[in-house]
Coordinates of C-alpha atoms and ligand atoms in Angstrom, one line a residue:
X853 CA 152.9 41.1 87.6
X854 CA 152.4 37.4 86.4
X855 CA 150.7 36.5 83.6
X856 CA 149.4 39.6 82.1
X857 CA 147.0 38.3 80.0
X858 CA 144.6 36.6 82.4
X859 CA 144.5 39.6 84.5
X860 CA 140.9 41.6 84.1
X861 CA 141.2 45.1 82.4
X862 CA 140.3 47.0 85.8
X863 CA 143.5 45.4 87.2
X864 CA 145.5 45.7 84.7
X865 CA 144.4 49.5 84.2
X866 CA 145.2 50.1 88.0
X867 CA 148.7 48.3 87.8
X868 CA 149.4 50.5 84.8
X869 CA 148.2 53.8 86.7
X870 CA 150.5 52.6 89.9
X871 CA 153.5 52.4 87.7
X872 CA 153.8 48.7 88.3
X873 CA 153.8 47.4 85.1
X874 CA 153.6 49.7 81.6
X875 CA 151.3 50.1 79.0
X876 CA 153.6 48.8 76.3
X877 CA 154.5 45.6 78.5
X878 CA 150.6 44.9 78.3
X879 CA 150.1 45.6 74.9
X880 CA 153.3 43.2 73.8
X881 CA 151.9 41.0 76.1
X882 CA 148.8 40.6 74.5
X883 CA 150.9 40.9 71.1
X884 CA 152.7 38.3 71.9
X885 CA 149.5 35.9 72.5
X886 CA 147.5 36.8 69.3
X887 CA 151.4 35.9 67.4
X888 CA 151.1 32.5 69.3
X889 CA 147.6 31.4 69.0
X890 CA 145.7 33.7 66.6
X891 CA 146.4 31.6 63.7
X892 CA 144.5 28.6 65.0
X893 CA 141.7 31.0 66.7
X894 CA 141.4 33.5 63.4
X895 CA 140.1 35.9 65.7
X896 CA 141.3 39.0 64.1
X897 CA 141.2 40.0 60.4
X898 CA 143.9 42.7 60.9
X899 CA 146.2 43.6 63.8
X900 CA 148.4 46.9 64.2
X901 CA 150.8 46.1 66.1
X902 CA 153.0 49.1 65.4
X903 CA 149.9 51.9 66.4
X904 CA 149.1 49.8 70.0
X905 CA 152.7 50.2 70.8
X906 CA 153.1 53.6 69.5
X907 CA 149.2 54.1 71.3
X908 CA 150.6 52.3 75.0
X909 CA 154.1 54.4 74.6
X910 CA 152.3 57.8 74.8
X911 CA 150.2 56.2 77.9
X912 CA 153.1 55.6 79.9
X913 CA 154.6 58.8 78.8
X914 CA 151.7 61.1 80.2
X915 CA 151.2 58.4 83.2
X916 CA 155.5 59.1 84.2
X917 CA 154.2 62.9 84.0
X918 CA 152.2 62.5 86.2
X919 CA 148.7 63.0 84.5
X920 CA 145.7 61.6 85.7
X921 CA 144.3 59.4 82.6
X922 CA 140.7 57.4 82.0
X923 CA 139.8 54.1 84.4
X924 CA 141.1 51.8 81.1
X925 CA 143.8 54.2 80.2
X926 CA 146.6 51.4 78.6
X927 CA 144.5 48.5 78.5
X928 CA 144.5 46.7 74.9
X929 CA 140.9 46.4 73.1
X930 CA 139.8 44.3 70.0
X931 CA 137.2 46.0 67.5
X932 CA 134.6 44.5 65.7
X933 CA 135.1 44.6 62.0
X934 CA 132.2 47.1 61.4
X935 CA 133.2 49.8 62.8
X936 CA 135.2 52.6 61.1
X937 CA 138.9 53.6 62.1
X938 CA 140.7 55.8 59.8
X939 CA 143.2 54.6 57.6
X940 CA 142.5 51.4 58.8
X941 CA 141.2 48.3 56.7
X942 CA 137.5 48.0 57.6
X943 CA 135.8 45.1 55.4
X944 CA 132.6 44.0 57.7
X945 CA 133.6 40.4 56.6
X946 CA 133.2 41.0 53.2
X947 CA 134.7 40.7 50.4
X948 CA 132.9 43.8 48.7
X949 CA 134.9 46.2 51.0
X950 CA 138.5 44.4 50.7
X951 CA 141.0 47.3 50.6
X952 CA 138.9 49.7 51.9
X953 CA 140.1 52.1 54.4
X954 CA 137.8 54.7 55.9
X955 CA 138.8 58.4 56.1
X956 CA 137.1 58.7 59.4
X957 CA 136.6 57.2 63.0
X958 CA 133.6 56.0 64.2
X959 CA 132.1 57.9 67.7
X960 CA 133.0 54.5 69.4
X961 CA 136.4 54.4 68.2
X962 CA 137.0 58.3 69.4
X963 CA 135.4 57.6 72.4
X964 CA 138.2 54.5 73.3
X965 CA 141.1 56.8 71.8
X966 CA 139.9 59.7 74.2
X967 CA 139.9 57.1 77.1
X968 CA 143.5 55.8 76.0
X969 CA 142.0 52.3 75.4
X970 CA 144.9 50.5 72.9
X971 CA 143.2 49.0 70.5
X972 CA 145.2 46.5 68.9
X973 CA 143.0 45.3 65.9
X974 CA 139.8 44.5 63.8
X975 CA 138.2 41.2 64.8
X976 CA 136.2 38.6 62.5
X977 CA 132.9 38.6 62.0
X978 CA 130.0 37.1 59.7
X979 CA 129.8 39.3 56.7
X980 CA 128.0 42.3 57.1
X981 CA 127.1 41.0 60.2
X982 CA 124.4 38.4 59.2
X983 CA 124.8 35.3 61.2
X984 CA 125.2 33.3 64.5
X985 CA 128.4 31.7 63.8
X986 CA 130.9 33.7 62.3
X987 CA 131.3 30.9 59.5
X988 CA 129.6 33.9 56.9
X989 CA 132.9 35.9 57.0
X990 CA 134.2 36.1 53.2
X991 CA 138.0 35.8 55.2
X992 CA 137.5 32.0 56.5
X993 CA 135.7 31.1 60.3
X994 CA 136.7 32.4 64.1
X995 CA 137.2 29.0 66.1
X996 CA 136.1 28.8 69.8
X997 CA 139.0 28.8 72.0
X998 CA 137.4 26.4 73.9
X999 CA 137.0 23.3 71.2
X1000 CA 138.7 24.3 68.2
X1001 CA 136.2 22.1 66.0
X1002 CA 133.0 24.5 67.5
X1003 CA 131.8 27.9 66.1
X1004 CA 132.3 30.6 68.6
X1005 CA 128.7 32.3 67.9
X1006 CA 128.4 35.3 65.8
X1007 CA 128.1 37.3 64.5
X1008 CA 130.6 39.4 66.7
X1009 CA 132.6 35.3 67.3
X1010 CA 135.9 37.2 66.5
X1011 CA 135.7 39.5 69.6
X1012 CA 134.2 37.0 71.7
X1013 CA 137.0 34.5 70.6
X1014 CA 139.6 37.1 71.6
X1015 CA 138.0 37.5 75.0
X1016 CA 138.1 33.8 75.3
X1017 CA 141.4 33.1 73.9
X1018 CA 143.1 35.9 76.3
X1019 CA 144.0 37.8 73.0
X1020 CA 142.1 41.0 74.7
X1021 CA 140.8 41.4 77.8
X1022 CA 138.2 43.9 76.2
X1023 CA 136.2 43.8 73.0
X1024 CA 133.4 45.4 71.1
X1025 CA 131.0 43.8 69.7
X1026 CA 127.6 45.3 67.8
X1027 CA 124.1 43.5 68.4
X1028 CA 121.5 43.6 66.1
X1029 CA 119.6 40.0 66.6
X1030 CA 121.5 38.7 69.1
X1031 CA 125.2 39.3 67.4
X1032 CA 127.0 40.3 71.3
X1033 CA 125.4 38.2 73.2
X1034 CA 125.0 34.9 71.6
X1035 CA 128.7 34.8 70.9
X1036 CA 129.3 35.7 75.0
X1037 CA 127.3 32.7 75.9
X1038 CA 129.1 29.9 73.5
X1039 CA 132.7 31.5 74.7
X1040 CA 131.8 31.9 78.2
X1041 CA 132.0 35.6 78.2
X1042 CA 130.3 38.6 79.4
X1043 CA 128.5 40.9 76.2
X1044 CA 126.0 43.5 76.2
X1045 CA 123.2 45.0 74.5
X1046 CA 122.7 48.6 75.5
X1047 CA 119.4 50.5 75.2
X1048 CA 119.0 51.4 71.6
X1049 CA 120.3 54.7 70.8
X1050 CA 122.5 54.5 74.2
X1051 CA 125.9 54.2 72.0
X1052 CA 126.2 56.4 68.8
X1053 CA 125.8 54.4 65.4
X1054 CA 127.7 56.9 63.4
X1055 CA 130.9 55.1 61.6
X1056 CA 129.0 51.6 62.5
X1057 CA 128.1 49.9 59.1
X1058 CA 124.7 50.0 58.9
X1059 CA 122.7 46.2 58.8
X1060 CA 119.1 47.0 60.1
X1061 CA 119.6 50.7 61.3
X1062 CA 116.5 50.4 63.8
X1063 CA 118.1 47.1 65.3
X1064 CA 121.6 47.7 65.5
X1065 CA 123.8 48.7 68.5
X1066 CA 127.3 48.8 69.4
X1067 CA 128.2 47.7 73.2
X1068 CA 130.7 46.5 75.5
X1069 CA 132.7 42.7 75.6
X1070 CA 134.7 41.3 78.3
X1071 CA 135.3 38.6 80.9
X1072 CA 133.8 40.1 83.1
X1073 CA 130.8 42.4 84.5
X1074 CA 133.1 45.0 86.1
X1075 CA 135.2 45.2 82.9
X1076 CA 132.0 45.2 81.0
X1077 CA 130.7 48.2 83.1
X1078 CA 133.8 49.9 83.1
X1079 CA 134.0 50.1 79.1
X1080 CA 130.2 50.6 78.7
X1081 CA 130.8 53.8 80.8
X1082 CA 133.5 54.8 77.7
X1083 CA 131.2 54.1 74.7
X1084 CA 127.7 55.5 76.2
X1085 CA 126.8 58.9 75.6
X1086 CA 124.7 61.4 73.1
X1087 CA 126.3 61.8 69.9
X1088 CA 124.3 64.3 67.4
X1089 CA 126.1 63.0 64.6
X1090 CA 123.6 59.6 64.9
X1091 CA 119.8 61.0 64.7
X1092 CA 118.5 57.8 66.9
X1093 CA 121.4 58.9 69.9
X1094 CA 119.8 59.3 72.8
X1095 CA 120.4 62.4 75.0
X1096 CA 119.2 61.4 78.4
X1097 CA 122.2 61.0 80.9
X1098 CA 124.3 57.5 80.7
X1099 CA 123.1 55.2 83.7
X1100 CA 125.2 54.7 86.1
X1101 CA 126.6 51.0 85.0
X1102 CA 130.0 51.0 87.3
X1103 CA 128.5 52.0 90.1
X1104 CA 125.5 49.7 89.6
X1105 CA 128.2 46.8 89.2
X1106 CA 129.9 47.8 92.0
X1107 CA 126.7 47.4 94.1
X1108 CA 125.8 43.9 92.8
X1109 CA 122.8 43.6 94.6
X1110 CA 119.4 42.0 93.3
X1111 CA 117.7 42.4 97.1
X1112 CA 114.9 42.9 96.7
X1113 CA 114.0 42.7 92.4
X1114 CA 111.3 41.3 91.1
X1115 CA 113.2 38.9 88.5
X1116 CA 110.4 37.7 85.6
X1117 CA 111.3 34.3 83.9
X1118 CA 109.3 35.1 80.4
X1119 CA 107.3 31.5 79.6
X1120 CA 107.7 31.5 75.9
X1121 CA 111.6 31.8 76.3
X1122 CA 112.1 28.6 78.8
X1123 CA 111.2 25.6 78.9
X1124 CA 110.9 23.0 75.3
X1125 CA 113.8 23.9 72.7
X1126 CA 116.6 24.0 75.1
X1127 CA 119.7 22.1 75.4
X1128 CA 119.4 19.9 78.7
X1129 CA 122.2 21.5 80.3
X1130 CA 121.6 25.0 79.3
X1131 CA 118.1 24.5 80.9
X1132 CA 120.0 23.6 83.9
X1133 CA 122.8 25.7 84.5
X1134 CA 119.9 28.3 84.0
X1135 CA 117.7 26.8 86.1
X1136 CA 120.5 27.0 89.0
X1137 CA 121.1 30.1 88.3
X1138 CA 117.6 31.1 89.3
X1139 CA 117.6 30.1 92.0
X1140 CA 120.9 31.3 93.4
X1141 CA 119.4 34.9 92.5
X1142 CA 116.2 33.9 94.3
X1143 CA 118.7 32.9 97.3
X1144 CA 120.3 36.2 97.0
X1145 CA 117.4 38.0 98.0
X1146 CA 115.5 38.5 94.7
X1147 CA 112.0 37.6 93.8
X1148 CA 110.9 35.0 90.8
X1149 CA 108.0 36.2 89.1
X1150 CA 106.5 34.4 85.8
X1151 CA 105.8 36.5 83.0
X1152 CA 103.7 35.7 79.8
X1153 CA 104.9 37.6 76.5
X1154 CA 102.8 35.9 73.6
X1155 CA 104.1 38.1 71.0
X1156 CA 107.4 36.9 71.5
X1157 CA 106.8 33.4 69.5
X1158 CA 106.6 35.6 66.1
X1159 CA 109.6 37.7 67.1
X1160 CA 111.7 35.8 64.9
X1161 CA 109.2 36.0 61.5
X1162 CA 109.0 39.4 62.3
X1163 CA 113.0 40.2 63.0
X1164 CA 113.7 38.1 59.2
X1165 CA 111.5 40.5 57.3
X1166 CA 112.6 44.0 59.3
X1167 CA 116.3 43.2 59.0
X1168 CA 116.1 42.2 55.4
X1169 CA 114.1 44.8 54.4
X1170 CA 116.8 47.4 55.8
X1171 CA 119.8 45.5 55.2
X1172 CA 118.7 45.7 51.5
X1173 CA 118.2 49.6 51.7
X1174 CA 121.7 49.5 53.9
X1175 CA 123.5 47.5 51.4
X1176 CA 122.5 49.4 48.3
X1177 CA 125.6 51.7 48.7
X1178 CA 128.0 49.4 48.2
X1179 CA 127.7 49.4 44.2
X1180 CA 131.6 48.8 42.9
X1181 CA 131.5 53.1 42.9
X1182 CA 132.4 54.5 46.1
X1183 CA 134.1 51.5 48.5
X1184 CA 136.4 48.4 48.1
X1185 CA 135.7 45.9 45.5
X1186 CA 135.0 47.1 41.5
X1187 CA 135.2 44.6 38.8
X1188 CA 134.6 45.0 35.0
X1189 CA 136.3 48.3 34.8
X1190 CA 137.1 48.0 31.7
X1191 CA 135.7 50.6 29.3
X1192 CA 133.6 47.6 28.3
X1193 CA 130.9 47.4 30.7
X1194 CA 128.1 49.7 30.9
X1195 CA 127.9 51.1 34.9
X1196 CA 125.1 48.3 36.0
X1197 CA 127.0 45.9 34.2
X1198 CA 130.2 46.9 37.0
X1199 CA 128.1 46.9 39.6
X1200 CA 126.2 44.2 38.9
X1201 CA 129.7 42.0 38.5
X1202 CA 130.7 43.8 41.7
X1203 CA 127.5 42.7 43.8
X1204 CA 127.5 39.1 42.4
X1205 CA 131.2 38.9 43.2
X1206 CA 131.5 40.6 46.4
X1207 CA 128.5 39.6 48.4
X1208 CA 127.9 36.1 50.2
X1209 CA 125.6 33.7 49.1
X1210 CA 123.5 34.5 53.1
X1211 CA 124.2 38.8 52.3
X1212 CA 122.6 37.8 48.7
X1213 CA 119.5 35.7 50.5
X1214 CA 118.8 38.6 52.3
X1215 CA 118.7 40.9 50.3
X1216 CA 116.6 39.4 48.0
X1217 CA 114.4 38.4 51.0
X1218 CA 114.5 42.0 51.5
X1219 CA 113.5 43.6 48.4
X1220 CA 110.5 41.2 47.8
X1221 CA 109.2 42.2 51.6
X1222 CA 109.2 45.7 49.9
X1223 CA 108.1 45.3 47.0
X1224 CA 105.0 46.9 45.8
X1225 CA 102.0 44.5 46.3
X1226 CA 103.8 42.5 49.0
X1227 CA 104.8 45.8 51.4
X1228 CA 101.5 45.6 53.3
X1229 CA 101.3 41.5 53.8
X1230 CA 105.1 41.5 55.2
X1231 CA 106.9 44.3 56.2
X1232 CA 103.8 46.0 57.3
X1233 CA 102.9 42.9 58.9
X1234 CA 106.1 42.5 60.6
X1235 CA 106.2 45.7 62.3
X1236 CA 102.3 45.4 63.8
X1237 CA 104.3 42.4 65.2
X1238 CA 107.1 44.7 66.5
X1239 CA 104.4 47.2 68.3
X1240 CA 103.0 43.6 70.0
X1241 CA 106.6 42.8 71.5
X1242 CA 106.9 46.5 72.8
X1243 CA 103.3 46.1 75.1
X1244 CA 104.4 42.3 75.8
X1245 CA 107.3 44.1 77.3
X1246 CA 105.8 46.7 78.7
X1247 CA 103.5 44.8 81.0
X1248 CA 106.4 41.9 81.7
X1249 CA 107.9 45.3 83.3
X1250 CA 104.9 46.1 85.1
X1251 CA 105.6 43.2 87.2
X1252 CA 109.6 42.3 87.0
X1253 CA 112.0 45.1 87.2
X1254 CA 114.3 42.6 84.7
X1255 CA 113.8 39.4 83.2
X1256 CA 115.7 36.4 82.3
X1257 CA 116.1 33.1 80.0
X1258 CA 118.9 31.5 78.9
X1259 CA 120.7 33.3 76.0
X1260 CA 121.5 31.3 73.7
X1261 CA 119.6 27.0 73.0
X1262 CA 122.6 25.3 72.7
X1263 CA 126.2 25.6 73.7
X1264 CA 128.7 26.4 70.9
X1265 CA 127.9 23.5 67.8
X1266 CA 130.5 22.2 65.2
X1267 CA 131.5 24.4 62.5
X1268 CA 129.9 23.1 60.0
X1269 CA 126.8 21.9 61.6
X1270 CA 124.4 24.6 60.8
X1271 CA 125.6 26.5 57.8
X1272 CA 123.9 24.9 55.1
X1273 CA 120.5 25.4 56.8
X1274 CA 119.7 28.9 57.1
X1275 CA 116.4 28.1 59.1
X1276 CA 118.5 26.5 61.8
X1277 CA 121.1 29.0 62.4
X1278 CA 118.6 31.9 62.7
X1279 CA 116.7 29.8 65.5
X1280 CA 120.2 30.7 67.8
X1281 CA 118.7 34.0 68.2
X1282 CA 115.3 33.0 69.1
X1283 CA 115.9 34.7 72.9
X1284 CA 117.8 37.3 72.0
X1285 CA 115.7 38.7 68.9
X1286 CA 112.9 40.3 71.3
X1287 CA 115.3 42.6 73.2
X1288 CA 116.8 44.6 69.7
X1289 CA 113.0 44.5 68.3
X1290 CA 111.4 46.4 71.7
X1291 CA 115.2 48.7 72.0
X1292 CA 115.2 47.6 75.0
X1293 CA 118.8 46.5 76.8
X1294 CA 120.4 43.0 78.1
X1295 CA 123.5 41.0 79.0
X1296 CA 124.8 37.6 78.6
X1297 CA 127.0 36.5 80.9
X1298 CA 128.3 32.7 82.0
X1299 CA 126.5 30.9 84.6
X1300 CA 128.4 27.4 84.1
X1301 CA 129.2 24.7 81.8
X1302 CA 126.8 21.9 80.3
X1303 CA 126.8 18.6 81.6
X1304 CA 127.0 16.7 78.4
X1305 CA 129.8 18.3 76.4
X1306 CA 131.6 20.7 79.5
X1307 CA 130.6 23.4 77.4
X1308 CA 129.7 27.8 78.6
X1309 CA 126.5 28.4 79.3
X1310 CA 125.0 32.0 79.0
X1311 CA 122.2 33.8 81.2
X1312 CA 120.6 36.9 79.6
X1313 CA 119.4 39.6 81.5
X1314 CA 117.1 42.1 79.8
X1315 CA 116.0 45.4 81.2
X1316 CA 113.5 48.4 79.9
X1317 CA 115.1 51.2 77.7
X1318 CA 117.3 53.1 79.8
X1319 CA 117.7 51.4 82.5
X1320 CA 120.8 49.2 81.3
X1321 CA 122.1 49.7 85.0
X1322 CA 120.3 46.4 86.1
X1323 CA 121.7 44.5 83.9
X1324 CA 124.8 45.2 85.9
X1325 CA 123.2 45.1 89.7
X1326 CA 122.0 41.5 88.4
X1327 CA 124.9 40.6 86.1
X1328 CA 127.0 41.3 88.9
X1329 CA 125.5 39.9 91.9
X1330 CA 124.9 36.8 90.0
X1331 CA 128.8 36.4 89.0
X1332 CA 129.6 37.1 92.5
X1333 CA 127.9 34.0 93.9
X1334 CA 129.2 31.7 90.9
X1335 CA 132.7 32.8 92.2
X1336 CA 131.8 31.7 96.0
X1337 CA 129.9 29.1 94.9
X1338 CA 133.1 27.7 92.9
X1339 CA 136.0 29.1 94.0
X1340 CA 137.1 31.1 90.2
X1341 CA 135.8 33.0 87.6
X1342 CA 134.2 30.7 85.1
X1343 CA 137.0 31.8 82.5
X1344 CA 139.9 31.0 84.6
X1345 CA 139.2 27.6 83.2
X1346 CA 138.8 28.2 80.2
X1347 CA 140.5 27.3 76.8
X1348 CA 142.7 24.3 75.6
X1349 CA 145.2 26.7 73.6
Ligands
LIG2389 N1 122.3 36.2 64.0 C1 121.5 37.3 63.7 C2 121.4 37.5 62.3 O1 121.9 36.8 61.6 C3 122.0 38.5 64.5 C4 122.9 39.3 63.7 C5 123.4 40.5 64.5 O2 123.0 40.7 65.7 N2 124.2 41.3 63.8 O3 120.7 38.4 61.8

């Protein structure tokens, strides 16, 4: 088999299971990639090389005796830097947690070693997974495979980077504004967003526990599908898990067929504030699904223009609950030691040492949204806002069975460009906030490049809580016709590496 790592993970998974090529060949294959291009991409922060092999070894062993193993059994994965593996460095981008290694797997990470996915490392992300361009990691910037001068989203840009730069052919990625999906649409990748509560949280570092949810990153829908399928699934460990039975998402994108939706293009999400040729790759898109047999219905959600004031008062308000574990006592980082410092004298050195100067803003942002006096005017405030975006949702649903808008503004900007302007960078997420506010679930997936700079464009598809299987009927039909329409995947033309 030529060229391993181009190949999708459902092809490589069924060459493995035929014998044709082995799990270790694919893993060194991918090895052998990250060695030649990871230190101009920085996607990972730490890569085992020795545990994938030993991990792909036992694959082939049981696949020569003849056992019948998962539909990714062998395939090589990169993990998002926020969730636990034991014994394995976990830092969240931070420097706080430098040298920690957790005594325990997170339910995502059991669930890929039950299915004999290989994962070969922990990817780069902004640090503690607040921002849109992975520049916030303590452990330098992710580059976008395709411009090396660009930001390849964030905050998950490390896994979509790996996607991009064929380092992986899967990826995980966690979502709690916008942090899977954004970075899909800047590398040209597929990410999404399942229901909240659809994939256990426990062993996920916690940024805005009522936001945040782990899902599946590929090239592709199928691939996507096929690792949601993995991941999904109650877990009583995490009180928010869902137990309702998983969706069907493979055989949804196997079926990639939108005959027949109701497809709502939500006003307050198109339109003014878009890149020219991110309106028009989405635009395109439209109408190919309209082509396809779908229906294009216009839904108002006024709420939706305060999503964003409302998101940066809920996550900080958590994230500075969340954060108030890591004190210099029980993980990573602990300065002033001494004998000389009082305890809030280490952890105060600790915190001012080990946190970021955008961790620090919000946290501060945070605390004053709770304090006494304020509690009512903000955070109370923000979450009236939150019940508003659930019943703009609602009724969008009572007349589309998904909607759409493009997923990210702009295509991937220069590193450097936005990092000095808080205000700016948070106005990436201003499509994707909505979805993580409601719980509901949505994809981004490529739909093109932009005119002016040749640069991926990203379509998101959101769906009600539970019913994550559009995302693939849609996501899938939709890549389908791209690939008629232009005789490749999108990401076959991808990076200049
Ligand atoms: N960019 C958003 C933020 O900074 C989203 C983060 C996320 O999804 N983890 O909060």
């Amino acid at each position: 088999m030529s060229d391993l790592i181009r190949q999708s993970a459902a092809v490589l998974a069924e060459a493995i299971r035929r014998r044709e090529v082995s799990a270790v060949e694919v893993t060194t294959a991918h090895l052998d990639r990250i060695g030649a291009v990871d230190d101009q991409v920085h996607a990972f922060l730490h890569v085992d090389a020795e545990a994938a092999l030993a991990a792909a070894a036992g694959v082939d062993a049981r696949i020569a005796a003849g056992e019948v193993l998962g539909p990714l059994a062998g395939v090589p994965l990169a993990l998002k830097d926020v969730l636990t593996m034991h014994g394995v460095p976990t830092t969240c981008g931070s420097r706080i947690l430098q040298g920690w290694r957790p005594p325990y797997d997170a339910s995502v990470v059991e669930r890929l070693r039950a299915a004999d996915i290989i994962i070969l490392g922990k990817t780069n992300m902004d640090e503690f997974a607040m921002g849109s361009s992975t520049e916030h990691s303590a452990y330098g910037p992710t580059r976008n495979p395709w411009d090396l001068d660009r930001i390849p989203g964030g905050s998950g840009g490390g896994s979509a980077a790996a996607l991009a730069a064929f380092e992986a052919p899967l990826a995980i990625g966690t979502d709690t504004g916008g942090s899977i999906r954004q970075p899909a649409a800047v590398t040209g990748t597929v990410g999404v967003k399942p229901t909240y509560g659809a994939v256990p949280r426990y062993g996920l570092v916690a940024l805005a526990s009522s936001l945040d949810q782990a899902g599946p990153c590929a090239r592709n829908v199928m691939d996507t599908a096929l690792l949601h399928a993995v991941i999904a699934g109650h877990d009583p460990r995490d009180s928010t898990s869902l137990d309702v039975p998983v969706p069907d998402v493979v055989a949804a994108a196997q079926r990639a067929d939108v005959r027949g939706m109701r497809i709502g293009l939500v006003r307050q999400l198109t339109g003014e504030g878009y890149q020219a040729g991110v309106s028009q790759r989405f635009e395109e898109a439209v109408r190919i699904l309209e082509h396809l047999g779908a229906t294009i219905v216009e839904v108002d959600c006024p709420s939706f223009d305060y999503a964003l004031g409302a998101y940066y008062l809920i996550l900080p308000s958590e994230a500075s609950s969340n954060l108030a574990r890591f004190d210099g006592m029980r993980y990573g980082l602990r300065l002033g030691d001494d004998g000389e410092h009082s305890v809030e004298q280490v952890m105060s050195l600790t915190r001012e040492a080990g946190f970021g100067a955008e961790v620090k803003r919000r946290i501060m942002l945070g605390t004053y949204a709770l304090s006494s006096g304020y509690y009512d005017a903000y955070y109370g405030s923000a979450q009236k806002v939150r019940t508003l975006i659930q019943r703009d949702f609602a009724a969008a649903f009572a007349s589309a069975d998904v909607l759409v808008s493009p997923t990210a503004p702009t295509t991937a900007f220069r590193i450097g460009e936005k990092v000095d302007d808080p205000l700016a960078m948070y106005l990436n997420d201003i499509a994707t906030i909505p979805v993580n506010l409601a719980g509901n679930a949505a994809m981004s997936l490529p739909v093109g490049l932009a005119a002016e700079d040749g640069l991926p464009v990203g379509l998101q598809v959101m769906a009600p809580a539970m019913a994550d299987e559009r995302l693939y009927l849609v996501g899938a039909a939709l890549e389908a016709a791209l690939r008629d329409q232009w005789g490749h995947l999108l990401i076959e033309e991808a990076p200049a590496l």
